[in-house]
N, CA, C and O atoms as a Tinker XYZ file with bonds, in Angstrom:
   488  protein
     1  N   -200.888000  110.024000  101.248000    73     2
     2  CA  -201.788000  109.317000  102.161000    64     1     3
     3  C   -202.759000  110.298000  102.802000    63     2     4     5
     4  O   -203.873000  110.597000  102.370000    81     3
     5  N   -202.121000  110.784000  103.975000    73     3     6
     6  CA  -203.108000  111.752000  104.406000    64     5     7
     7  C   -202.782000  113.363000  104.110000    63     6     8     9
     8  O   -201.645000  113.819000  103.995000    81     7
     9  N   -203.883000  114.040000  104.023000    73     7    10
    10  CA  -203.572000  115.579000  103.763000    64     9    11
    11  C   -204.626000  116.181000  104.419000    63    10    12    13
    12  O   -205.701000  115.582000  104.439000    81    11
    13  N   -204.503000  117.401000  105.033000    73    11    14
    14  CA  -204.464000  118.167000  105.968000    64    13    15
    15  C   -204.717000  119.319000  105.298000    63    14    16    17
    16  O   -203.701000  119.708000  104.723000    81    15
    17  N   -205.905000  120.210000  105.096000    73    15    18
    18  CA  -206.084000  121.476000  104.582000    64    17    19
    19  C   -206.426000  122.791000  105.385000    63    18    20    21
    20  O   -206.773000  122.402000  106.500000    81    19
    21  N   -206.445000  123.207000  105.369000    73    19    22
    22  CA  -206.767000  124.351000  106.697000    64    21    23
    23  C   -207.758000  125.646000  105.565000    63    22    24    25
    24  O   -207.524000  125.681000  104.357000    81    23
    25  N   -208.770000  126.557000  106.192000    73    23    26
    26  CA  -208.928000  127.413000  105.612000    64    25    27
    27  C   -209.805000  128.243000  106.860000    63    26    28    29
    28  O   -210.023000  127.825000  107.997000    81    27
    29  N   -210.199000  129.464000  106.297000    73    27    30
    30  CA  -210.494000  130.468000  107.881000    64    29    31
    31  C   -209.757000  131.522000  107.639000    63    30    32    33
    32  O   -210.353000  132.596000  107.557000    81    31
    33  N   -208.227000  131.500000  107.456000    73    31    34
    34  CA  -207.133000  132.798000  107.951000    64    33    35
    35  C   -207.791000  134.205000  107.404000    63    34    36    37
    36  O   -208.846000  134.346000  106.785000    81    35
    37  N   -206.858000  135.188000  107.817000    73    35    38
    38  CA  -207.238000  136.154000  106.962000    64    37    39
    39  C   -207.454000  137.487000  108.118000    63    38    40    41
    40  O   -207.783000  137.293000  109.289000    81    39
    41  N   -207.197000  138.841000  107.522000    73    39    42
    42  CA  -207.152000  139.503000  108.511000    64    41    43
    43  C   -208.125000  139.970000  109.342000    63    42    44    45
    44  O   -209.289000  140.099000  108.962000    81    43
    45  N   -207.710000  140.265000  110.575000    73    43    46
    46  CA  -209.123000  141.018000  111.654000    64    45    47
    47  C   -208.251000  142.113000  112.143000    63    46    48    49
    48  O   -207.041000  142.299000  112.019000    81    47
    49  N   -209.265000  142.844000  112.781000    73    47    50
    50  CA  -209.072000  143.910000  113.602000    64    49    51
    51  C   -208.440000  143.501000  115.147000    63    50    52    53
    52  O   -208.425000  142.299000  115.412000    81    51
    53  N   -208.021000  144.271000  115.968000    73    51    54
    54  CA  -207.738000  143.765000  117.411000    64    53    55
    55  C   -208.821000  143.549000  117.971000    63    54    56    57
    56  O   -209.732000  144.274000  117.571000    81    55
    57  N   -209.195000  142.496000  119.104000    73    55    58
    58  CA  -210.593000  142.846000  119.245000    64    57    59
    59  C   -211.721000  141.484000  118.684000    63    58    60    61
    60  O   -212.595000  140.901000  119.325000    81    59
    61  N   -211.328000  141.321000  117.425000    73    59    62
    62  CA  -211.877000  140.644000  116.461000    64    61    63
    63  C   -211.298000  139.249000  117.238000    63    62    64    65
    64  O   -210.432000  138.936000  118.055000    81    63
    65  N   -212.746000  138.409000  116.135000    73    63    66
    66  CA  -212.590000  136.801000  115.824000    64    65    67
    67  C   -212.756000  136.724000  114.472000    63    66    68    69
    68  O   -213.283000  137.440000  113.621000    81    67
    69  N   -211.948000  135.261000  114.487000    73    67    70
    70  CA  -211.829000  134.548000  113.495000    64    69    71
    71  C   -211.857000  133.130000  113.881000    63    70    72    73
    72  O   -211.591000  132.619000  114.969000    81    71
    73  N   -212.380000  132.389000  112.346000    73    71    74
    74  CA  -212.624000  130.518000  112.655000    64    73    75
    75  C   -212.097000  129.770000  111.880000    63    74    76    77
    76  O   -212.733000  129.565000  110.847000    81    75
    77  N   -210.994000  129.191000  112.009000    73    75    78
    78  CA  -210.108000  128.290000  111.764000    64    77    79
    79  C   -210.792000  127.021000  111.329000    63    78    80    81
    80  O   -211.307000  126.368000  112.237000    81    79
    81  N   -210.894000  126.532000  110.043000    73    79    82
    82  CA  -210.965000  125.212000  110.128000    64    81    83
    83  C   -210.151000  124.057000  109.188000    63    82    84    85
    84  O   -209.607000  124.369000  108.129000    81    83
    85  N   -210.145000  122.763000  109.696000    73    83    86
    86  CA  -209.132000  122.003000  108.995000    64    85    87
    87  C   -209.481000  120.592000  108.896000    63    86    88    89
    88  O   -209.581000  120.021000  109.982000    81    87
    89  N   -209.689000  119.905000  107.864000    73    87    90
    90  CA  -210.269000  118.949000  107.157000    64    89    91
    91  C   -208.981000  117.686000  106.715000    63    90    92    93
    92  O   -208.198000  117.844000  105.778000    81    91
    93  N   -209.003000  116.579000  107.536000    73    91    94
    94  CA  -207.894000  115.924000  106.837000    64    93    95
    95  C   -209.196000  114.946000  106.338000    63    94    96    97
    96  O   -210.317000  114.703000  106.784000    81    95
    97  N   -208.359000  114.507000  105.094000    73    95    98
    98  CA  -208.576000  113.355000  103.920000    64    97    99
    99  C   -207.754000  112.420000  103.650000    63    98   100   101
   100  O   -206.589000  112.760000  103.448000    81    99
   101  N   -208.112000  110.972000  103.567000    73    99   102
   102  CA  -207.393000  110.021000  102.973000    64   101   103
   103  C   -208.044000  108.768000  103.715000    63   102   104   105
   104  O   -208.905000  108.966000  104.572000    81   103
   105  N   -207.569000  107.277000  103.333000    73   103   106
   106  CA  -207.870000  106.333000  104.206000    64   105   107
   107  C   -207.950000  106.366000  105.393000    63   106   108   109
   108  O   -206.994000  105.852000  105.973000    81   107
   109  N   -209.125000  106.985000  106.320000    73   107   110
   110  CA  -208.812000  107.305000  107.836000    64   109   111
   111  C   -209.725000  106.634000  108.480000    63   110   112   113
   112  O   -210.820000  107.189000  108.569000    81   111
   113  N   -209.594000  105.543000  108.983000    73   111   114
   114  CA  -210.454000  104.993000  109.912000    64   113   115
   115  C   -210.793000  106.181000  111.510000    63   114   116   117
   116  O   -211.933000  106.389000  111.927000    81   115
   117  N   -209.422000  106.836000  112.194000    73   115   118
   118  CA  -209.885000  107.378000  113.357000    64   117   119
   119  C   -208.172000  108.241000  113.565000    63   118   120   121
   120  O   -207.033000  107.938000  113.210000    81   119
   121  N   -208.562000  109.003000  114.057000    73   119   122
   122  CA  -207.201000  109.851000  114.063000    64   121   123
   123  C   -207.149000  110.444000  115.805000    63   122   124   125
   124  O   -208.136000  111.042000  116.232000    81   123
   125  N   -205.998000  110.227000  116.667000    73   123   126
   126  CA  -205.595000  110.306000  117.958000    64   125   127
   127  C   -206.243000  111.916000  118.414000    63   126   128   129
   128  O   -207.191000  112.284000  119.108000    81   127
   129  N   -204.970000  112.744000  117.461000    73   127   130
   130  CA  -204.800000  114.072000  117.806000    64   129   131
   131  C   -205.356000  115.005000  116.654000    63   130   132   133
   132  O   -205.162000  114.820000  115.452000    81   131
   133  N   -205.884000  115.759000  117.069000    73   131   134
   134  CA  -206.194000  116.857000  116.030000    64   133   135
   135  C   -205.814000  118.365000  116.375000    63   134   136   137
   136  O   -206.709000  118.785000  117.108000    81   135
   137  N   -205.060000  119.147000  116.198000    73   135   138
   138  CA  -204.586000  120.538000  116.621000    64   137   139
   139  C   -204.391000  121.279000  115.803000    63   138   140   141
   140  O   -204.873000  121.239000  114.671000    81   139
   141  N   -203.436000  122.311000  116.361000    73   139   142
   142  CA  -203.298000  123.778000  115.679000    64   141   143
   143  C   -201.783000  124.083000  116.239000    63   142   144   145
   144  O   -201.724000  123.842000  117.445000    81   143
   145  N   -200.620000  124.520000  115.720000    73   143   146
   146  CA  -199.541000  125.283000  115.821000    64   145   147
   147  C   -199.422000  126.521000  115.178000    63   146   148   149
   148  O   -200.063000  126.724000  114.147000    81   147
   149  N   -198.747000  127.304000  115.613000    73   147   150
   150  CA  -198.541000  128.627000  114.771000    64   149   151
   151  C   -196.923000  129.161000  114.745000    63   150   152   153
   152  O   -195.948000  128.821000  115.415000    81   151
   153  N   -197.046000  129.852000  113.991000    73   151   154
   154  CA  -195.640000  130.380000  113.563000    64   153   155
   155  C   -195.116000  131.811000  113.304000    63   154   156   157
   156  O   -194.562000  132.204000  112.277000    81   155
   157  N   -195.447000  132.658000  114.646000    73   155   158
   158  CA  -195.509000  133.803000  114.391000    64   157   159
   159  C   -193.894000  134.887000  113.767000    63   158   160   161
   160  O   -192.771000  134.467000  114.045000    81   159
   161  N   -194.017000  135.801000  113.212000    73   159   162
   162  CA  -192.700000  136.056000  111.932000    64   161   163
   163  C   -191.366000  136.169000  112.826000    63   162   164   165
   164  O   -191.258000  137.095000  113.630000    81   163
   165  N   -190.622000  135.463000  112.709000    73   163   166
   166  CA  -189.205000  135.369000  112.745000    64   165   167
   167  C   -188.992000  134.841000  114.241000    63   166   168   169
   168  O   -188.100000  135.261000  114.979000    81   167
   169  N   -190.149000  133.637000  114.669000    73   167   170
   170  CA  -190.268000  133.192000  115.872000    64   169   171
   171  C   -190.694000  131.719000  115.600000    63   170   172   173
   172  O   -191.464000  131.528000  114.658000    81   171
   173  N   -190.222000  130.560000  116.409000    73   171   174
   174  CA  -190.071000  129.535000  116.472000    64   173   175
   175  C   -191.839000  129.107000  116.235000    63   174   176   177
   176  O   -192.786000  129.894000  116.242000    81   175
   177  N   -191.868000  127.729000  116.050000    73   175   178
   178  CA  -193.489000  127.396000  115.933000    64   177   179
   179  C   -193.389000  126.826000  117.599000    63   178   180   181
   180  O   -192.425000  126.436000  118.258000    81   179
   181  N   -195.022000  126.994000  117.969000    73   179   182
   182  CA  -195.369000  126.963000  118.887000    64   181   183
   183  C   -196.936000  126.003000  119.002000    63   182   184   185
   184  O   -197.727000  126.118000  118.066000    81   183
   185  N   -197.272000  125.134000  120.123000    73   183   186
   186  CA  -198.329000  124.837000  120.100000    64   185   187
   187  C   -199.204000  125.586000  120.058000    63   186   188   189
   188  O   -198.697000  126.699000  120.194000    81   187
   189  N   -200.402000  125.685000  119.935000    73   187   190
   190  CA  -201.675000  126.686000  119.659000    64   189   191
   191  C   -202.925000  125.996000  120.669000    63   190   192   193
   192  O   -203.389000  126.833000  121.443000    81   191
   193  N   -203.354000  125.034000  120.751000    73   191   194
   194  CA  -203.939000  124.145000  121.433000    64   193   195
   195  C   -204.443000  122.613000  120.298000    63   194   196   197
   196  O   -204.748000  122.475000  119.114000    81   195
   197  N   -204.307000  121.795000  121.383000    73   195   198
   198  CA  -204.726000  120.028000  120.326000    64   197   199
   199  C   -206.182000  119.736000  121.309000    63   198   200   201
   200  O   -206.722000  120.267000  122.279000    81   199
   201  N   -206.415000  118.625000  120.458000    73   199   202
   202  CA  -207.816000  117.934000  121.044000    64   201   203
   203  C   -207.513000  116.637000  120.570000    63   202   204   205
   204  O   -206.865000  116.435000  119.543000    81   203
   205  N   -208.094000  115.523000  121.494000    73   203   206
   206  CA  -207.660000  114.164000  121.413000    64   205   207
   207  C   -209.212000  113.576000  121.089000    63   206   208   209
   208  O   -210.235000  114.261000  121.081000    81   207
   209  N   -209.129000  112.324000  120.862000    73   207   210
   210  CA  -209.797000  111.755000  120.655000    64   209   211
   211  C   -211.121000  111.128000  121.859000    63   210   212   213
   212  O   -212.329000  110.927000  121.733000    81   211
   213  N   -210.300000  110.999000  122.822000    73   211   214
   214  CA  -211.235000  110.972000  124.000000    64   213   215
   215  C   -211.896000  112.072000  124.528000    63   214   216   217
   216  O   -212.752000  112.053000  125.411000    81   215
   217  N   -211.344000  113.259000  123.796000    73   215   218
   218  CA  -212.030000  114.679000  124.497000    64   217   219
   219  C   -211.600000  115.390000  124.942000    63   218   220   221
   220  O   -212.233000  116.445000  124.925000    81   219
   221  N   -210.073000  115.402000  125.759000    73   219   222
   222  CA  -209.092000  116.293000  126.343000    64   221   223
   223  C   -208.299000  117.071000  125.223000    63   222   224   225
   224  O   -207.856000  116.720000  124.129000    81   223
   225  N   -208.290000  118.468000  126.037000    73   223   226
   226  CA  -207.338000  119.289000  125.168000    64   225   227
   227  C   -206.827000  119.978000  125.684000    63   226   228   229
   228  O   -207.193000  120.367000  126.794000    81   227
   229  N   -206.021000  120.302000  125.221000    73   227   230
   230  CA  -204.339000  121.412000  125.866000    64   229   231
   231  C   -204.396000  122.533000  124.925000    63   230   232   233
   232  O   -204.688000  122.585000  123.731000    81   231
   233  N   -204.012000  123.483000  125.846000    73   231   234
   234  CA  -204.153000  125.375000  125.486000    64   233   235
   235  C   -202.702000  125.583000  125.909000    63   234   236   237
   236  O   -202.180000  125.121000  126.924000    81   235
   237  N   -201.954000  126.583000  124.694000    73   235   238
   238  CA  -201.175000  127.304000  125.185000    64   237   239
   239  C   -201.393000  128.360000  126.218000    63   238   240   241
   240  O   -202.542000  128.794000  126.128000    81   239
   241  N   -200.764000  128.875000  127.080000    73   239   242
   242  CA  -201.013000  129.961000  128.104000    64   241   243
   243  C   -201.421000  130.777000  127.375000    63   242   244   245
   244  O   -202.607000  130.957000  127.654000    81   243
   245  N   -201.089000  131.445000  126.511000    73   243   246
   246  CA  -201.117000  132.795000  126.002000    64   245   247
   247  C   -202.606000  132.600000  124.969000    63   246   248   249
   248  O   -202.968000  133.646000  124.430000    81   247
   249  N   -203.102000  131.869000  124.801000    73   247   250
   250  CA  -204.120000  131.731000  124.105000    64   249   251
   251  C   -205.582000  131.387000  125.329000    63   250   252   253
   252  O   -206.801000  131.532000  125.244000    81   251
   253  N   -205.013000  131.079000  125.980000    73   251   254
   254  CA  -206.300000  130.453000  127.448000    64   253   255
   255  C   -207.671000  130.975000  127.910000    63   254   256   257
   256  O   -207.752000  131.290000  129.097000    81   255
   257  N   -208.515000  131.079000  127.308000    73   255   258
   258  CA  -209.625000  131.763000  127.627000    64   257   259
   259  C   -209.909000  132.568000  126.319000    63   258   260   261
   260  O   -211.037000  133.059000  126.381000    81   259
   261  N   -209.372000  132.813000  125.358000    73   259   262
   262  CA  -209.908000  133.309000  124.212000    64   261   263
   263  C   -210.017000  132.427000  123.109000    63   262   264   265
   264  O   -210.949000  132.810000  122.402000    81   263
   265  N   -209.217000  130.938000  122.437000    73   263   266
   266  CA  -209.243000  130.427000  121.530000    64   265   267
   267  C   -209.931000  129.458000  122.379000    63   266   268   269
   268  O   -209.884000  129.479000  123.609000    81   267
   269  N   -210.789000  128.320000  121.435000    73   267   270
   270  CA  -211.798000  127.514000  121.813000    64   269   271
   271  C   -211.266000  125.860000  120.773000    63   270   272   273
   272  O   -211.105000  126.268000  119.623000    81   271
   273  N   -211.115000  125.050000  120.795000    73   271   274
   274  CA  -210.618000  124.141000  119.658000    64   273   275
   275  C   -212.435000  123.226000  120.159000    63   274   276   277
   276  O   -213.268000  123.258000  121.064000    81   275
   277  N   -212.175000  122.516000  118.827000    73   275   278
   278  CA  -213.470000  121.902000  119.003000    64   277   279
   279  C   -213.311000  120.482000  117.661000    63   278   280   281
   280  O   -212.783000  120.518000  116.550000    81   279
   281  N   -213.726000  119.819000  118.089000    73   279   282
   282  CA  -213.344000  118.755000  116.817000    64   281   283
   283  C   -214.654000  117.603000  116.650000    63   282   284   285
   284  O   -215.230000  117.015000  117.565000    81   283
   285  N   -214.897000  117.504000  115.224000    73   283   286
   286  CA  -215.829000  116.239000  114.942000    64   285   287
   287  C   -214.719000  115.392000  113.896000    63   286   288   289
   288  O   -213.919000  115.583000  112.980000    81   287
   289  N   -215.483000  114.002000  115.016000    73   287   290
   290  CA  -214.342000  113.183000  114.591000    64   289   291
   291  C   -215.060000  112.343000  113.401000    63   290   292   293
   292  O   -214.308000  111.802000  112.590000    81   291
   293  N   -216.375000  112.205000  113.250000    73   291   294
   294  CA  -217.334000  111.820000  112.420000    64   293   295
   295  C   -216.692000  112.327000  111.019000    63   294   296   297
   296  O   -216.691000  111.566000  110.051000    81   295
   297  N   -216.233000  113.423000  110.951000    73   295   298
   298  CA  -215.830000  114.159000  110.184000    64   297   299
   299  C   -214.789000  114.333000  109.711000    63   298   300   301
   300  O   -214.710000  114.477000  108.491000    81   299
   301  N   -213.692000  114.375000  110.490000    73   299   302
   302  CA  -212.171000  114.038000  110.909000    64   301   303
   303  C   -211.952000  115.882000  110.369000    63   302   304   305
   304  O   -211.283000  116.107000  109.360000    81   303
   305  N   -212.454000  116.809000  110.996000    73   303   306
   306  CA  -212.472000  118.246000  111.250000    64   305   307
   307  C   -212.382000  118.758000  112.472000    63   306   308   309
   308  O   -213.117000  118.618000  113.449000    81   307
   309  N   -211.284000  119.440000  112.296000    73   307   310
   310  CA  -211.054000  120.136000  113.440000    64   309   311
   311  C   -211.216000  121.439000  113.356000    63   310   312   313
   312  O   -210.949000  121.978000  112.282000    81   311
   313  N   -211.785000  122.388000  114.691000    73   311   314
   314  CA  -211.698000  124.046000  114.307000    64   313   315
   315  C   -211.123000  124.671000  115.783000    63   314   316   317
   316  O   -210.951000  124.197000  116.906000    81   315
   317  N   -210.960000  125.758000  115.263000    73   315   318
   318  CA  -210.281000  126.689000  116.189000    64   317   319
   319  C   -211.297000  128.243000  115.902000    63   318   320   321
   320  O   -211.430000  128.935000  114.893000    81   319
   321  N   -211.697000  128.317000  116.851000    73   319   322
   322  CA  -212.334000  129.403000  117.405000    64   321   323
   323  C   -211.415000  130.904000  117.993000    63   322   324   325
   324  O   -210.823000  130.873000  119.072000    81   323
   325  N   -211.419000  131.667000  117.449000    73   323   326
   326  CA  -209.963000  132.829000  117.776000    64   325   327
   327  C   -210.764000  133.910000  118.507000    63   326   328   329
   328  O   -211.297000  134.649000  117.680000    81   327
   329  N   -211.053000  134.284000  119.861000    73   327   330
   330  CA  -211.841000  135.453000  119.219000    64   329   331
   331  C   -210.775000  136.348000  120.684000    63   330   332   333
   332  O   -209.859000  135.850000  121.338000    81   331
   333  N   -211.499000  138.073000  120.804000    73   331   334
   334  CA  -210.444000  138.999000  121.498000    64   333   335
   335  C   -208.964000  138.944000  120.743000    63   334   336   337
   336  O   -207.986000  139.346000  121.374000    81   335
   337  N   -208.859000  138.607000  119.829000    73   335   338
   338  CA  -207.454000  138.326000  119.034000    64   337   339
   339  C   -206.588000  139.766000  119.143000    63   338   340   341
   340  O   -207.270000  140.789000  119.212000    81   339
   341  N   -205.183000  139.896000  119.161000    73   339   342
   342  CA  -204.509000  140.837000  119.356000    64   341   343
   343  C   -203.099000  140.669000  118.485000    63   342   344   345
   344  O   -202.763000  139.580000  118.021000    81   343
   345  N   -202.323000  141.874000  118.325000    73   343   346
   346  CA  -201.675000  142.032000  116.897000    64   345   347
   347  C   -200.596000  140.688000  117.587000    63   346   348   349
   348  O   -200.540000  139.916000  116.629000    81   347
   349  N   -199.936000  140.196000  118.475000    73   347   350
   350  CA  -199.283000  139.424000  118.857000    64   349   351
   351  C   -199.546000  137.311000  118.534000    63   350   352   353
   352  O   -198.892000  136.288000  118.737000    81   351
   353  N   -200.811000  137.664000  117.988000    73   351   354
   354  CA  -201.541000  136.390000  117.713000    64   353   355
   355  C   -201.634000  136.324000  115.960000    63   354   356   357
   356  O   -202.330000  135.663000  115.189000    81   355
   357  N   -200.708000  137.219000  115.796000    73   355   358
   358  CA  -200.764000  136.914000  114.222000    64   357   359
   359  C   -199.189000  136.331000  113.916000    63   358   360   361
   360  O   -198.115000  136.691000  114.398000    81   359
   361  N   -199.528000  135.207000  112.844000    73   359   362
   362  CA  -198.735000  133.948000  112.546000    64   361   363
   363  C   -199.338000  133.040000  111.343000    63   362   364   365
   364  O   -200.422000  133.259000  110.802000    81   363
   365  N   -198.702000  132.282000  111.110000    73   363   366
   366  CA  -199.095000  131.358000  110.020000    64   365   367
   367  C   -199.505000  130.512000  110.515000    63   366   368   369
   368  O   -198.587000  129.795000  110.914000    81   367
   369  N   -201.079000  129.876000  110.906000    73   367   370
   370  CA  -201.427000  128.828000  111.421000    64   369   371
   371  C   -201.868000  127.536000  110.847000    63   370   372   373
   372  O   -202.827000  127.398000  110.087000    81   371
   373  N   -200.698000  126.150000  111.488000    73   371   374
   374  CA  -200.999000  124.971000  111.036000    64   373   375
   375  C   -201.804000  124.123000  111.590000    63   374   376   377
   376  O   -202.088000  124.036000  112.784000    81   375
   377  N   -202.204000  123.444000  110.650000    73   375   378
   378  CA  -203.196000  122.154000  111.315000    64   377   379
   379  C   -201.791000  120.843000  112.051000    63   378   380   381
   380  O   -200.680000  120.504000  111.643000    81   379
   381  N   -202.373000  120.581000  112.891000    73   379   382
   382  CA  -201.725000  119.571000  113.337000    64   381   383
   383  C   -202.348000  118.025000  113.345000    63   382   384   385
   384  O   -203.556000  117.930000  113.557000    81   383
   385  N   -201.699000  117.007000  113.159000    73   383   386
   386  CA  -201.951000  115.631000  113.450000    64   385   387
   387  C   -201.632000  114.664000  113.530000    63   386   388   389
   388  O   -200.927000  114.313000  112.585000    81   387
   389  N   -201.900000  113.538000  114.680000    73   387   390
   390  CA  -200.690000  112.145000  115.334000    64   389   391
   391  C   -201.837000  111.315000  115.285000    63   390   392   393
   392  O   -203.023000  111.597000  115.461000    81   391
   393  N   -201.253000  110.195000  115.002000    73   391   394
   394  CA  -202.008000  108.627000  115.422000    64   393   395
   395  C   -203.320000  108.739000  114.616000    63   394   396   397
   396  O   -204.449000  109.047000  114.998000    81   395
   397  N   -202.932000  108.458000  113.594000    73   395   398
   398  CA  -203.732000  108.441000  112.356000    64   397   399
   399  C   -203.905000  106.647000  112.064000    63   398   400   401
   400  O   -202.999000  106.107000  111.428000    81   399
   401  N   -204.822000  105.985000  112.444000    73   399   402
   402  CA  -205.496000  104.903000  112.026000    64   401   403
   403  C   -206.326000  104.547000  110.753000    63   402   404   405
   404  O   -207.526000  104.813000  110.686000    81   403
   405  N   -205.450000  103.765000  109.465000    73   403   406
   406  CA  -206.595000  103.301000  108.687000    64   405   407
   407  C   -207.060000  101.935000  108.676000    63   406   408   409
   408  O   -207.185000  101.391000  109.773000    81   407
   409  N   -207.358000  101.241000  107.569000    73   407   410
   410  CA  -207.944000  100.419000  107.713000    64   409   411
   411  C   -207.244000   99.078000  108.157000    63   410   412   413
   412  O   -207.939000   98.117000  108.488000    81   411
   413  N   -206.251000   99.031000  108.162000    73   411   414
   414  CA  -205.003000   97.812000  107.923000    64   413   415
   415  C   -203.719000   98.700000  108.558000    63   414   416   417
   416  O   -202.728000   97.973000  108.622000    81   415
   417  N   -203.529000   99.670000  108.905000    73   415   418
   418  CA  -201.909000  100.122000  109.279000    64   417   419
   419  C   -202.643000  101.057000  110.485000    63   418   420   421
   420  O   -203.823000  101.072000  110.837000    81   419
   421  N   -201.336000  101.929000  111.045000    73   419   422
   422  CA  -201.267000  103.127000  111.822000    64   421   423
   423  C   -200.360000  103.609000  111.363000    63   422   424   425
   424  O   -199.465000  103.003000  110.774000    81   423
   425  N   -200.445000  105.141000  111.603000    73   423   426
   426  CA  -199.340000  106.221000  111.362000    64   425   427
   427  C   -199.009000  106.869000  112.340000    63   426   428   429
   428  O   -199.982000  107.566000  112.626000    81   427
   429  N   -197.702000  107.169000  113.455000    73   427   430
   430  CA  -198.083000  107.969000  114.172000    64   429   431
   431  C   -197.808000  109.506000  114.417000    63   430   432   433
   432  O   -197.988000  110.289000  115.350000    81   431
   433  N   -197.176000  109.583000  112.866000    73   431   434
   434  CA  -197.091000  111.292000  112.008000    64   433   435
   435  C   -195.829000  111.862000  113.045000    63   434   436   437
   436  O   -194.965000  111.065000  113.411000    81   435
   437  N   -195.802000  113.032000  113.405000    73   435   438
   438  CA  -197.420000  113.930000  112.732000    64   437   439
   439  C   -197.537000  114.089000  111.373000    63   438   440   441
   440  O   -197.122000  113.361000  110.471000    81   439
   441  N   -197.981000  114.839000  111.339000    73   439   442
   442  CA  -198.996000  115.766000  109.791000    64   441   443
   443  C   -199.169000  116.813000  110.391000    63   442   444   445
   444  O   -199.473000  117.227000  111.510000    81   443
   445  N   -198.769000  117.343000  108.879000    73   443   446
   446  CA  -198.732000  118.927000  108.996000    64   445   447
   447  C   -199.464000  119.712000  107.680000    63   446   448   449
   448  O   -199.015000  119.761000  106.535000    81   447
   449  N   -200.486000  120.197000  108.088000    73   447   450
   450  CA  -201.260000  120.989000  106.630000    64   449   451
   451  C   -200.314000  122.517000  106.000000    63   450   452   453
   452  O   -199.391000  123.049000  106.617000    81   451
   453  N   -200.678000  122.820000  105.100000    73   451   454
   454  CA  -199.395000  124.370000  104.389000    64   453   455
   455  C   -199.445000  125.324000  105.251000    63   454   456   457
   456  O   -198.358000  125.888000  105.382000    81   455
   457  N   -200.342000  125.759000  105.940000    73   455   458
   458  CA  -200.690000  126.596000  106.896000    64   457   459
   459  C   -201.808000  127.845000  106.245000    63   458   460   461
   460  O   -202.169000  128.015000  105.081000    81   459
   461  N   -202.162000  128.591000  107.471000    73   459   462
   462  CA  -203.189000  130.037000  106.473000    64   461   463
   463  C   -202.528000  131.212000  107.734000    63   462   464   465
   464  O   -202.128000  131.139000  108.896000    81   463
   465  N   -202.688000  132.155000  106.800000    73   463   466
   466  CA  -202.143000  133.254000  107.492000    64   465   467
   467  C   -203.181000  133.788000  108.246000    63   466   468   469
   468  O   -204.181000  134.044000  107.574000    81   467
   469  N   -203.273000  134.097000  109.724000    73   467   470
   470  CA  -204.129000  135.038000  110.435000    64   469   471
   471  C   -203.219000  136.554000  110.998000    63   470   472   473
   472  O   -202.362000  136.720000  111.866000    81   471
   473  N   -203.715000  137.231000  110.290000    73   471   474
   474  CA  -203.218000  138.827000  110.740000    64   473   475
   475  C   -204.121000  139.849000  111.085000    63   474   476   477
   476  O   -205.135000  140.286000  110.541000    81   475
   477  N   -203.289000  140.231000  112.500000    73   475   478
   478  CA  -204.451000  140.945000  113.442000    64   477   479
   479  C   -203.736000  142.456000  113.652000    63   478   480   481
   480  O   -202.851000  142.552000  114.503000    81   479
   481  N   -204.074000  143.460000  112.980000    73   479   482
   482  CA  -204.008000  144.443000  112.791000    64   481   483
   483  C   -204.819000  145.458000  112.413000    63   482   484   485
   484  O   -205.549000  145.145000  111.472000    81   483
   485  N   -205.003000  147.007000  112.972000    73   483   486
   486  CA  -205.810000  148.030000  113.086000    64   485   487
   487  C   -205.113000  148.725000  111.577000    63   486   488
   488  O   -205.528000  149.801000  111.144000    81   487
């Protein structure tokens, strides 16, 4: 039904940005939530920050003032903006997504895209 691709990852320097982006496809009339989780190595997954459909969005602490999420819903794309990134922000980052509306049903997921690796190292 629906799928969730992510692309962007890839390594930076400390210091550095990087731009996350993630494209779901399928019968989608309008989709609730659009986000980002990550999964940094041998550590639980964690929110990253989401964006809703009305416009509100939630930041992890540790990301607050440096990652930016931004979403067109025209599009049903979401991005994540990384920048000041530091070796502690490297993880496997997923696309996230809830309350997926098509034409005749609802889903209220989530969805989860394969993830892309961001690694932040000198």
């Amino acid at each position: 039904q629906v799928q969730l691709v992510e692309s962007g990852g890839g390594l930076v320097q400390p210091g550095g940005s990087l731009r996350l982006s993630c494209a779901a496809s399928g019968n989608i009339v309008s989709i609730n939530v659009l986000g980002w989780y990550r999964r940094p190595p041998g550590k639980e997954r964690e929110l990253v920050a989401v964006h809703t459909r009305t416009g509100s969005t939630n930041y992890a602490d540790s990301v607050m003032g440096r990652f930016t999420i931004s979403r067109d819903s025209a599009k049903n794309t979401v991005h994540l903006q990384m920048n000041e990134l530091k070796p502690e922000d490297t993880a496997i980052y997923s696309c996230y997504a809830a309350g997926i509306s098509g034409p005749t049903d609802f889903d209220a997921g989530p969805f989860w895209g394969q993830g892309t690796q961001v690694t932040v190292s000198s």
